[in-house]
């Protein structure tokens, strides 16, 4: 059957289409120069319209596309439309039965997936949504028409809801399942640690996302959550002990975690590793070799002797090296260099040894060739960095030669070798669940090792616990963006926060949080305290008030109450502490650097050295060209890491903090704290 425009209508309409032919399951619209075949499965609607003289047929296609035929005789248009519409509807009715079957199958699959006794992860939602989209794409009817057919309508809308409101539906479903688990396993959460887990800790333990970042503020019980998480996986039979990998950054932290697991879970198979111990295990399993850790890594005297020995040799044998080093030391480090053979000067050599071992360490951690390191350096320092690398190259070569002669590897080499073995598939990870402590301290090199493990099996889950507010180790290669961009790095994942601190009072928490959150790049999270505190829980005193403060503390601090004195540098240790044992014999006093205090706590904290200037706090930026090129890029916020360092210092205290400010040149942080409401007093 066919419909054509009249000769006069064709002439006046001047339209590319002037006739339409009904096919078995579609229509063919054509003109003198154009032809368009429209299958029924592309037609959303067919409209028959009457103009002043002629008729018009309008075919509505998906994405609001319209094809029109003008200039047809009206009665013929009506008759053609009647037959066409009937044929299209009969075909549609037949196809709707197929659609109904596909949609029923889809709903059955959704119900099976969502009714499982377990967490519904966001990557499962992504798979479900892809399945729905694929089902919609395979239907013989346009999706927008499914609402017209009663057998399709309800299931279509249920599928559509999962596409449009998926995350909200997953959240609601997981909340219901979590509430169910809280009741069913209350005995576990009440007894897995010495004190019952709070609600935010319990929800973090139950959360089954494939990649989860748990933001654990200071004193919020992150170790409890890690231990409870391992126990939960075992209790739910989601893993055998040997399928759980726990990672810590230091040997002591790993040992403490091991002891805690054995004590609380009474299980021996779950083991906490350092990254280096893990790398060593992977190398041994993947290469059938047993690498030895070089003595250079544990013997600082031997390490510095090797590097300074070769530095002196280079300077003595090559005038260009001697000249280059002299220029580097005087221009960048701004040290006084003796005339003549300056490399024989013992004081200068020992002072420089500390810098050289740090620079060589950064080059080893980077692991790239000289050319790669130079290429990656910021353009504005690339030329100068090239000169520095060429001066260090012979020392790096000597380091590698020493390792070769010893038949050993250094720590950086361990990680590089382990990553290489994993990427080549010479070691297959047996771990289904990776739990990482202090994730904010991760470096790009360690992240590559984690990535290599995680990428081996997409069913591996990553449970990372950390606090971006306590990220204070950029100088050793830690990169904060690996925490703040966690979701981008590990794909669709989740984030939750532990919202209660068991260490400091609300007043300390409010001041410390407000101070660190002035940096807009820090992740926001709630952190509530169990005790209120007073306005005097955080106070600013003059630097000279230390004696009077210790006198006052000796009147009420109990011997079992710890007092921590913190400073930015070791050499800022107050001389008053030398006589503390006799002058304040009842005080339980300790001195630490702020970095060293990480993980510590005390009833009272005294922060000294809050002055502006060269040895002040915040420390002025003074990174060498090598550090600027090889360390992670600094953040776009003034004193960002120094601000976090003060946050760490403030949050070591349970009851009270005093900040002792230089009266002539106080730290800029003192003014900020005063504006946040910290009171200033002349005496304690």
PDB file of N, CA, C and O in Angstrom, residues 315-367:
ATOM      1  N   UNK A 315      85.120  14.567  43.787  1.00  0.00           N
ATOM      2  CA  UNK A 315      85.626  15.936  43.865  1.00  0.00           C
ATOM      3  C   UNK A 315      87.143  15.987  43.646  1.00  0.00           C
ATOM      4  O   UNK A 315      87.648  16.912  42.997  1.00  0.00           O
ATOM      5  N   UNK A 316      87.860  14.999  44.183  1.00  0.00           N
ATOM      6  CA  UNK A 316      89.323  14.982  44.067  1.00  0.00           C
ATOM      7  C   UNK A 316      89.773  14.655  42.648  1.00  0.00           C
ATOM      8  O   UNK A 316      90.779  15.185  42.162  1.00  0.00           O
ATOM      9  N   UNK A 317      89.006  13.816  41.939  1.00  0.00           N
ATOM     10  CA  UNK A 317      89.438  13.345  40.630  1.00  0.00           C
ATOM     11  C   UNK A 317      88.944  14.211  39.469  1.00  0.00           C
ATOM     12  O   UNK A 317      89.548  14.221  38.407  1.00  0.00           O
ATOM     13  N   UNK A 318      87.826  14.921  39.665  1.00  0.00           N
ATOM     14  CA  UNK A 318      87.232  15.670  38.557  1.00  0.00           C
ATOM     15  C   UNK A 318      86.968  17.112  38.977  1.00  0.00           C
ATOM     16  O   UNK A 318      86.156  17.369  39.858  1.00  0.00           O
ATOM     17  N   UNK A 319      87.659  18.034  38.308  1.00  0.00           N
ATOM     18  CA  UNK A 319      87.508  19.440  38.649  1.00  0.00           C
ATOM     19  C   UNK A 319      86.071  19.930  38.444  1.00  0.00           C
ATOM     20  O   UNK A 319      85.575  20.762  39.199  1.00  0.00           O
ATOM     21  N   UNK A 320      85.414  19.405  37.370  1.00  0.00           N
ATOM     22  CA  UNK A 320      84.038  19.859  37.103  1.00  0.00           C
ATOM     23  C   UNK A 320      83.104  19.445  38.240  1.00  0.00           C
ATOM     24  O   UNK A 320      82.186  20.184  38.605  1.00  0.00           O
ATOM     25  N   UNK A 321      83.338  18.244  38.792  1.00  0.00           N
ATOM     26  CA  UNK A 321      82.521  17.788  39.920  1.00  0.00           C
ATOM     27  C   UNK A 321      82.774  18.673  41.149  1.00  0.00           C
ATOM     28  O   UNK A 321      81.830  19.098  41.816  1.00  0.00           O
ATOM     29  N   UNK A 322      84.026  18.936  41.425  1.00  0.00           N
ATOM     30  CA  UNK A 322      84.380  19.760  42.587  1.00  0.00           C
ATOM     31  C   UNK A 322      83.777  21.159  42.469  1.00  0.00           C
ATOM     32  O   UNK A 322      83.221  21.707  43.426  1.00  0.00           O
ATOM     33  N   UNK A 323      83.847  21.716  41.251  1.00  0.00           N
ATOM     34  CA  UNK A 323      83.284  23.040  41.015  1.00  0.00           C
ATOM     35  C   UNK A 323      81.756  23.023  41.146  1.00  0.00           C
ATOM     36  O   UNK A 323      81.158  23.922  41.753  1.00  0.00           O
ATOM     37  N   UNK A 324      81.160  21.980  40.571  1.00  0.00           N
ATOM     38  CA  UNK A 324      79.697  21.866  40.622  1.00  0.00           C
ATOM     39  C   UNK A 324      79.186  21.724  42.047  1.00  0.00           C
ATOM     40  O   UNK A 324      78.203  22.362  42.436  1.00  0.00           O
ATOM     41  N   UNK A 325      79.853  20.904  42.846  1.00  0.00           N
ATOM     42  CA  UNK A 325      79.448  20.716  44.233  1.00  0.00           C
ATOM     43  C   UNK A 325      79.646  21.992  45.039  1.00  0.00           C
ATOM     44  O   UNK A 325      78.800  22.335  45.883  1.00  0.00           O
ATOM     45  N   UNK A 326      80.756  22.705  44.815  1.00  0.00           N
ATOM     46  CA  UNK A 326      80.991  23.956  45.543  1.00  0.00           C
ATOM     47  C   UNK A 326      79.852  24.941  45.265  1.00  0.00           C
ATOM     48  O   UNK A 326      79.318  25.579  46.173  1.00  0.00           O
ATOM     49  N   UNK A 327      79.505  25.032  43.984  1.00  0.00           N
ATOM     50  CA  UNK A 327      78.425  25.956  43.600  1.00  0.00           C
ATOM     51  C   UNK A 327      77.097  25.551  44.236  1.00  0.00           C
ATOM     52  O   UNK A 327      76.337  26.382  44.724  1.00  0.00           O
ATOM     53  N   UNK A 328      76.821  24.250  44.222  1.00  0.00           N
ATOM     54  CA  UNK A 328      75.570  23.756  44.813  1.00  0.00           C
ATOM     55  C   UNK A 328      75.505  24.098  46.308  1.00  0.00           C
ATOM     56  O   UNK A 328      74.499  24.627  46.800  1.00  0.00           O
ATOM     57  N   UNK A 329      76.586  23.801  47.021  1.00  0.00           N
ATOM     58  CA  UNK A 329      76.595  23.997  48.478  1.00  0.00           C
ATOM     59  C   UNK A 329      76.475  25.480  48.845  1.00  0.00           C
ATOM     60  O   UNK A 329      75.745  25.855  49.766  1.00  0.00           O
ATOM     61  N   UNK A 330      77.165  26.335  48.087  1.00  0.00           N
ATOM     62  CA  UNK A 330      77.149  27.769  48.437  1.00  0.00           C
ATOM     63  C   UNK A 330      75.870  28.453  47.964  1.00  0.00           C
ATOM     64  O   UNK A 330      75.287  29.261  48.702  1.00  0.00           O
ATOM     65  N   UNK A 331      75.422  28.136  46.750  1.00  0.00           N
ATOM     66  CA  UNK A 331      74.256  28.838  46.189  1.00  0.00           C
ATOM     67  C   UNK A 331      72.931  28.370  46.786  1.00  0.00           C
ATOM     68  O   UNK A 331      72.085  29.180  47.153  1.00  0.00           O
ATOM     69  N   UNK A 332      72.748  27.052  46.874  1.00  0.00           N
ATOM     70  CA  UNK A 332      71.447  26.537  47.302  1.00  0.00           C
ATOM     71  C   UNK A 332      71.373  26.291  48.807  1.00  0.00           C
ATOM     72  O   UNK A 332      70.422  26.700  49.456  1.00  0.00           O
ATOM     73  N   UNK A 333      72.408  25.641  49.365  1.00  0.00           N
ATOM     74  CA  UNK A 333      72.377  25.352  50.796  1.00  0.00           C
ATOM     75  C   UNK A 333      72.830  26.557  51.625  1.00  0.00           C
ATOM     76  O   UNK A 333      72.570  26.620  52.827  1.00  0.00           O
ATOM     77  N   UNK A 334      73.541  27.488  50.970  1.00  0.00           N
ATOM     78  CA  UNK A 334      74.027  28.716  51.621  1.00  0.00           C
ATOM     79  C   UNK A 334      74.945  28.409  52.804  1.00  0.00           C
ATOM     80  O   UNK A 334      74.865  29.033  53.856  1.00  0.00           O
ATOM     81  N   UNK A 335      75.824  27.415  52.618  1.00  0.00           N
ATOM     82  CA  UNK A 335      76.810  27.069  53.635  1.00  0.00           C
ATOM     83  C   UNK A 335      78.142  27.704  53.265  1.00  0.00           C
ATOM     84  O   UNK A 335      78.427  27.952  52.089  1.00  0.00           O
ATOM     85  N   UNK A 336      78.967  27.932  54.278  1.00  0.00           N
ATOM     86  CA  UNK A 336      80.333  28.403  54.047  1.00  0.00           C
ATOM     87  C   UNK A 336      81.204  27.224  53.641  1.00  0.00           C
ATOM     88  O   UNK A 336      81.176  26.168  54.292  1.00  0.00           O
ATOM     89  N   UNK A 337      81.948  27.391  52.549  1.00  0.00           N
ATOM     90  CA  UNK A 337      82.802  26.316  52.038  1.00  0.00           C
ATOM     91  C   UNK A 337      84.259  26.775  52.107  1.00  0.00           C
ATOM     92  O   UNK A 337      84.603  27.855  51.589  1.00  0.00           O
ATOM     93  N   UNK A 338      85.144  25.983  52.740  1.00  0.00           N
ATOM     94  CA  UNK A 338      86.560  26.376  52.830  1.00  0.00           C
ATOM     95  C   UNK A 338      87.201  26.498  51.449  1.00  0.00           C
ATOM     96  O   UNK A 338      86.745  25.887  50.480  1.00  0.00           O
ATOM     97  N   UNK A 339      88.246  27.266  51.379  1.00  0.00           N
ATOM     98  CA  UNK A 339      89.003  27.368  50.131  1.00  0.00           C
ATOM     99  C   UNK A 339      89.783  26.080  49.901  1.00  0.00           C
ATOM    100  O   UNK A 339      89.974  25.271  50.799  1.00  0.00           O
ATOM    101  N   UNK A 340      90.232  25.874  48.683  1.00  0.00           N
ATOM    102  CA  UNK A 340      91.058  24.720  48.345  1.00  0.00           C
ATOM    103  C   UNK A 340      90.268  23.425  48.305  1.00  0.00           C
ATOM    104  O   UNK A 340      89.136  23.397  47.842  1.00  0.00           O
ATOM    105  N   UNK A 341      90.886  22.349  48.797  1.00  0.00           N
ATOM    106  CA  UNK A 341      90.263  21.026  48.760  1.00  0.00           C
ATOM    107  C   UNK A 341      89.225  20.901  49.876  1.00  0.00           C
ATOM    108  O   UNK A 341      89.395  20.175  50.865  1.00  0.00           O
ATOM    109  N   UNK A 342      88.107  21.572  49.696  1.00  0.00           N
ATOM    110  CA  UNK A 342      87.088  21.696  50.748  1.00  0.00           C
ATOM    111  C   UNK A 342      86.473  20.355  51.140  1.00  0.00           C
ATOM    112  O   UNK A 342      85.937  20.194  52.237  1.00  0.00           O
ATOM    113  N   UNK A 343      86.564  19.371  50.262  1.00  0.00           N
ATOM    114  CA  UNK A 343      85.933  18.079  50.538  1.00  0.00           C
ATOM    115  C   UNK A 343      86.605  17.308  51.663  1.00  0.00           C
ATOM    116  O   UNK A 343      86.065  16.328  52.168  1.00  0.00           O
ATOM    117  N   UNK A 344      87.788  17.774  52.060  1.00  0.00           N
ATOM    118  CA  UNK A 344      88.461  17.127  53.195  1.00  0.00           C
ATOM    119  C   UNK A 344      87.945  17.645  54.533  1.00  0.00           C
ATOM    120  O   UNK A 344      88.255  17.063  55.579  1.00  0.00           O
ATOM    121  N   UNK A 345      87.203  18.736  54.501  1.00  0.00           N
ATOM    122  CA  UNK A 345      86.678  19.321  55.742  1.00  0.00           C
ATOM    123  C   UNK A 345      85.651  18.347  56.354  1.00  0.00           C
ATOM    124  O   UNK A 345      84.601  18.092  55.783  1.00  0.00           O
ATOM    125  N   UNK A 346      85.964  17.794  57.541  1.00  0.00           N
ATOM    126  CA  UNK A 346      85.145  16.751  58.143  1.00  0.00           C
ATOM    127  C   UNK A 346      83.757  17.249  58.547  1.00  0.00           C
ATOM    128  O   UNK A 346      82.748  16.565  58.354  1.00  0.00           O
ATOM    129  N   UNK A 347      83.723  18.462  59.088  1.00  0.00           N
ATOM    130  CA  UNK A 347      82.427  19.004  59.525  1.00  0.00           C
ATOM    131  C   UNK A 347      81.487  19.194  58.334  1.00  0.00           C
ATOM    132  O   UNK A 347      80.303  18.838  58.389  1.00  0.00           O
ATOM    133  N   UNK A 348      82.033  19.740  57.254  1.00  0.00           N
ATOM    134  CA  UNK A 348      81.232  19.945  56.051  1.00  0.00           C
ATOM    135  C   UNK A 348      80.766  18.607  55.481  1.00  0.00           C
ATOM    136  O   UNK A 348      79.600  18.447  55.090  1.00  0.00           O
ATOM    137  N   UNK A 349      81.681  17.630  55.455  1.00  0.00           N
ATOM    138  CA  UNK A 349      81.360  16.321  54.886  1.00  0.00           C
ATOM    139  C   UNK A 349      80.236  15.638  55.674  1.00  0.00           C
ATOM    140  O   UNK A 349      79.300  15.076  55.077  1.00  0.00           O
ATOM    141  N   UNK A 350      80.323  15.675  56.995  1.00  0.00           N
ATOM    142  CA  UNK A 350      79.305  15.021  57.820  1.00  0.00           C
ATOM    143  C   UNK A 350      77.957  15.719  57.689  1.00  0.00           C
ATOM    144  O   UNK A 350      76.894  15.075  57.688  1.00  0.00           O
ATOM    145  N   UNK A 351      78.020  17.037  57.559  1.00  0.00           N
ATOM    146  CA  UNK A 351      76.789  17.812  57.391  1.00  0.00           C
ATOM    147  C   UNK A 351      76.136  17.493  56.034  1.00  0.00           C
ATOM    148  O   UNK A 351      74.913  17.339  55.930  1.00  0.00           O
ATOM    149  N   UNK A 352      76.961  17.372  55.012  1.00  0.00           N
ATOM    150  CA  UNK A 352      76.460  17.102  53.666  1.00  0.00           C
ATOM    151  C   UNK A 352      75.990  15.655  53.527  1.00  0.00           C
ATOM    152  O   UNK A 352      75.087  15.370  52.729  1.00  0.00           O
ATOM    153  N   UNK A 353      76.577  14.742  54.306  1.00  0.00           N
ATOM    154  CA  UNK A 353      76.232  13.323  54.197  1.00  0.00           C
ATOM    155  C   UNK A 353      74.737  13.085  54.401  1.00  0.00           C
ATOM    156  O   UNK A 353      74.122  12.272  53.702  1.00  0.00           O
ATOM    157  N   UNK A 354      74.158  13.824  55.360  1.00  0.00           N
ATOM    158  CA  UNK A 354      72.727  13.664  55.653  1.00  0.00           C
ATOM    159  C   UNK A 354      71.901  14.041  54.422  1.00  0.00           C
ATOM    160  O   UNK A 354      70.926  13.365  54.079  1.00  0.00           O
ATOM    161  N   UNK A 355      72.303  15.145  53.754  1.00  0.00           N
ATOM    162  CA  UNK A 355      71.580  15.582  52.555  1.00  0.00           C
ATOM    163  C   UNK A 355      71.751  14.589  51.405  1.00  0.00           C
ATOM    164  O   UNK A 355      70.784  14.256  50.709  1.00  0.00           O
ATOM    165  N   UNK A 356      72.968  14.129  51.206  1.00  0.00           N
ATOM    166  CA  UNK A 356      73.226  13.228  50.071  1.00  0.00           C
ATOM    167  C   UNK A 356      72.432  11.923  50.214  1.00  0.00           C
ATOM    168  O   UNK A 356      71.839  11.438  49.244  1.00  0.00           O
ATOM    169  N   UNK A 357      72.427  11.357  51.420  1.00  0.00           N
ATOM    170  CA  UNK A 357      71.691  10.093  51.574  1.00  0.00           C
ATOM    171  C   UNK A 357      70.194  10.309  51.342  1.00  0.00           C
ATOM    172  O   UNK A 357      69.504   9.434  50.823  1.00  0.00           O
ATOM    173  N   UNK A 358      69.700  11.486  51.678  1.00  0.00           N
ATOM    174  CA  UNK A 358      68.283  11.781  51.421  1.00  0.00           C
ATOM    175  C   UNK A 358      68.031  11.892  49.919  1.00  0.00           C
ATOM    176  O   UNK A 358      67.060  11.337  49.401  1.00  0.00           O
ATOM    177  N   UNK A 359      68.902  12.596  49.199  1.00  0.00           N
ATOM    178  CA  UNK A 359      68.722  12.774  47.749  1.00  0.00           C
ATOM    179  C   UNK A 359      68.836  11.452  46.996  1.00  0.00           C
ATOM    180  O   UNK A 359      68.045  11.180  46.093  1.00  0.00           O
ATOM    181  N   UNK A 360      69.813  10.644  47.384  1.00  0.00           N
ATOM    182  CA  UNK A 360      69.974   9.324  46.752  1.00  0.00           C
ATOM    183  C   UNK A 360      68.754   8.457  47.045  1.00  0.00           C
ATOM    184  O   UNK A 360      68.255   7.722  46.177  1.00  0.00           O
ATOM    185  N   UNK A 361      68.221   8.571  48.274  1.00  0.00           N
ATOM    186  CA  UNK A 361      67.012   7.830  48.643  1.00  0.00           C
ATOM    187  C   UNK A 361      65.826   8.210  47.775  1.00  0.00           C
ATOM    188  O   UNK A 361      65.046   7.342  47.350  1.00  0.00           O
ATOM    189  N   UNK A 362      65.667   9.502  47.488  1.00  0.00           N
ATOM    190  CA  UNK A 362      64.563   9.958  46.638  1.00  0.00           C
ATOM    191  C   UNK A 362      64.731   9.451  45.204  1.00  0.00           C
ATOM    192  O   UNK A 362      63.750   9.084  44.549  1.00  0.00           O
ATOM    193  N   UNK A 363      65.965   9.434  44.727  1.00  0.00           N
ATOM    194  CA  UNK A 363      66.211   8.911  43.377  1.00  0.00           C
ATOM    195  C   UNK A 363      65.910   7.419  43.316  1.00  0.00           C
ATOM    196  O   UNK A 363      65.329   6.935  42.339  1.00  0.00           O
ATOM    197  N   UNK A 364      66.270   6.682  44.358  1.00  0.00           N
ATOM    198  CA  UNK A 364      65.991   5.247  44.384  1.00  0.00           C
ATOM    199  C   UNK A 364      64.485   4.992  44.465  1.00  0.00           C
ATOM    200  O   UNK A 364      63.956   4.087  43.837  1.00  0.00           O
ATOM    201  N   UNK A 365      63.800   5.821  45.248  1.00  0.00           N
ATOM    202  CA  UNK A 365      62.354   5.664  45.392  1.00  0.00           C
ATOM    203  C   UNK A 365      61.652   5.933  44.068  1.00  0.00           C
ATOM    204  O   UNK A 365      60.698   5.250  43.699  1.00  0.00           O
ATOM    205  N   UNK A 366      62.132   6.929  43.333  1.00  0.00           N
ATOM    206  CA  UNK A 366      61.540   7.242  42.029  1.00  0.00           C
ATOM    207  C   UNK A 366      61.699   6.066  41.075  1.00  0.00           C
ATOM    208  O   UNK A 366      60.762   5.670  40.376  1.00  0.00           O
ATOM    209  N   UNK A 367      62.901   5.503  41.044  1.00  0.00           N
ATOM    210  CA  UNK A 367      63.141   4.289  40.267  1.00  0.00           C
ATOM    211  C   UNK A 367      63.325   4.486  38.777  1.00  0.00           C
ATOM    212  O   UNK A 367      63.663   3.552  38.061  1.00  0.00           O
TER     213      UNK A 367
END
